[in-house]
């Protein structure tokens, strides 16, 4: 983040601290519980926000070299992402053109070719069919016409995006709206992938996103984990198109009052959260990045698949470094897996219980209001009610 931006945001934080205030929405807002329980609503979200939008599938540093690849199966089709010999990232349907088997599993490095595990047809890293095994007895097939089916893929600021549908153009401008300047400073593409954790929860995908968007719960739900590090109920929220940036200051930020502005380092004294609408949350921490990604699972209103990718500045060489990052990741996982997401599962069960027709978002939860409104807008649903 540019230093000027850090200073501007820090001044807003210090002003809030002085006045015991936070960024606010204009009104309290009400959301119908069907936003989280209606299969029809989920179907529209899936169509418009997942299948119909470019999807983030990892940082470029997951596949830094030719032949590096990863796969994804959360978007209704099996997807393979690979870096070609020419250095370009491409995406394909992970489907062999012979009889449809998967040609790659998981992720890996330095593949010269993707050899189908069924009958060994072989594709190069640009998706071209290069070998038909036992060609003489199989018979003639036009190899040039039977490469892996390509999906549009692109990288920007070290993030890889893919269109889940073939023959779809990829316009990343709205995806990165308002984020280019900040993201250019984070050097995402040259970080190192430490670990990815995939979990599955019984809640609507939006409830998983909601957990990242307000600090109102910090001193209550997180009193024994991250709560003591951060100011409760204090956030700075800026929205850009469908995206948002939210800053949660650490308590030590009060030291800025005794320092010249030139020494203010907001990245060190806060957790900076970006929502890349709709399903990616990037958390900028002092010395590492966490990227959360959620998908509705099994077409169900109350199932979500959550990925946490943990990226670090240098490869974790040596026992001390491994231990350091293990502890770091453990704290994150403990906070979210024993506090936020169990609370989210409770919420989902509560909403399905019929106890109430609406949930209420406070003025001090502006990012939450923005996110839910933006989803509603994108799927043509009625917006939040103000009374
Ligand atoms: S299905 Fe891939 S080689 Fe037969
Ligand atoms: Fe939380």
mmCIF file of C-alpha atoms in Angstrom, residues 20-21 36 78 104 158 174 202 206 210 216 221 265 271 280 298 312 323 327 331 377 382:
data_model
loop_
_atom_site.group_PDB
_atom_site.id
_atom_site.type_symbol
_atom_site.label_atom_id
_atom_site.label_comp_id
_atom_site.label_asym_id
_atom_site.label_seq_id
_atom_site.Cartn_x
_atom_site.Cartn_y
_atom_site.Cartn_z
ATOM 1 C CA UNK A 20 -14.394 6.648 20.238
ATOM 2 C CA UNK A 21 -16.116 6.166 16.870
ATOM 3 C CA UNK A 36 -29.268 -17.681 3.363
ATOM 4 C CA UNK A 78 -12.904 -29.968 -13.341
ATOM 5 C CA UNK A 104 -4.221 -34.306 -13.693
ATOM 6 C CA UNK A 158 0.299 -12.148 -9.326
ATOM 7 C CA UNK A 174 -14.126 -4.841 -12.712
ATOM 8 C CA UNK A 202 -22.550 -26.386 7.264
ATOM 9 C CA UNK A 206 -22.103 -15.651 2.450
ATOM 10 C CA UNK A 210 -19.505 -12.188 6.606
ATOM 11 C CA UNK A 216 -17.903 -5.803 16.310
ATOM 12 C CA UNK A 221 -16.008 -14.147 20.104
ATOM 13 C CA UNK A 265 3.594 1.770 8.758
ATOM 14 C CA UNK A 271 -4.927 -6.330 9.474
ATOM 15 C CA UNK A 280 -12.192 -14.040 -2.132
ATOM 16 C CA UNK A 298 -23.099 -29.537 -3.356
ATOM 17 C CA UNK A 312 5.034 -16.139 3.034
ATOM 18 C CA UNK A 323 7.965 -23.712 13.392
ATOM 19 C CA UNK A 327 2.436 -21.370 14.821
ATOM 20 C CA UNK A 331 -3.421 -19.197 15.352
ATOM 21 C CA UNK A 377 -27.825 -6.192 -6.599
ATOM 22 C CA UNK A 382 -34.584 -6.751 -3.355
#
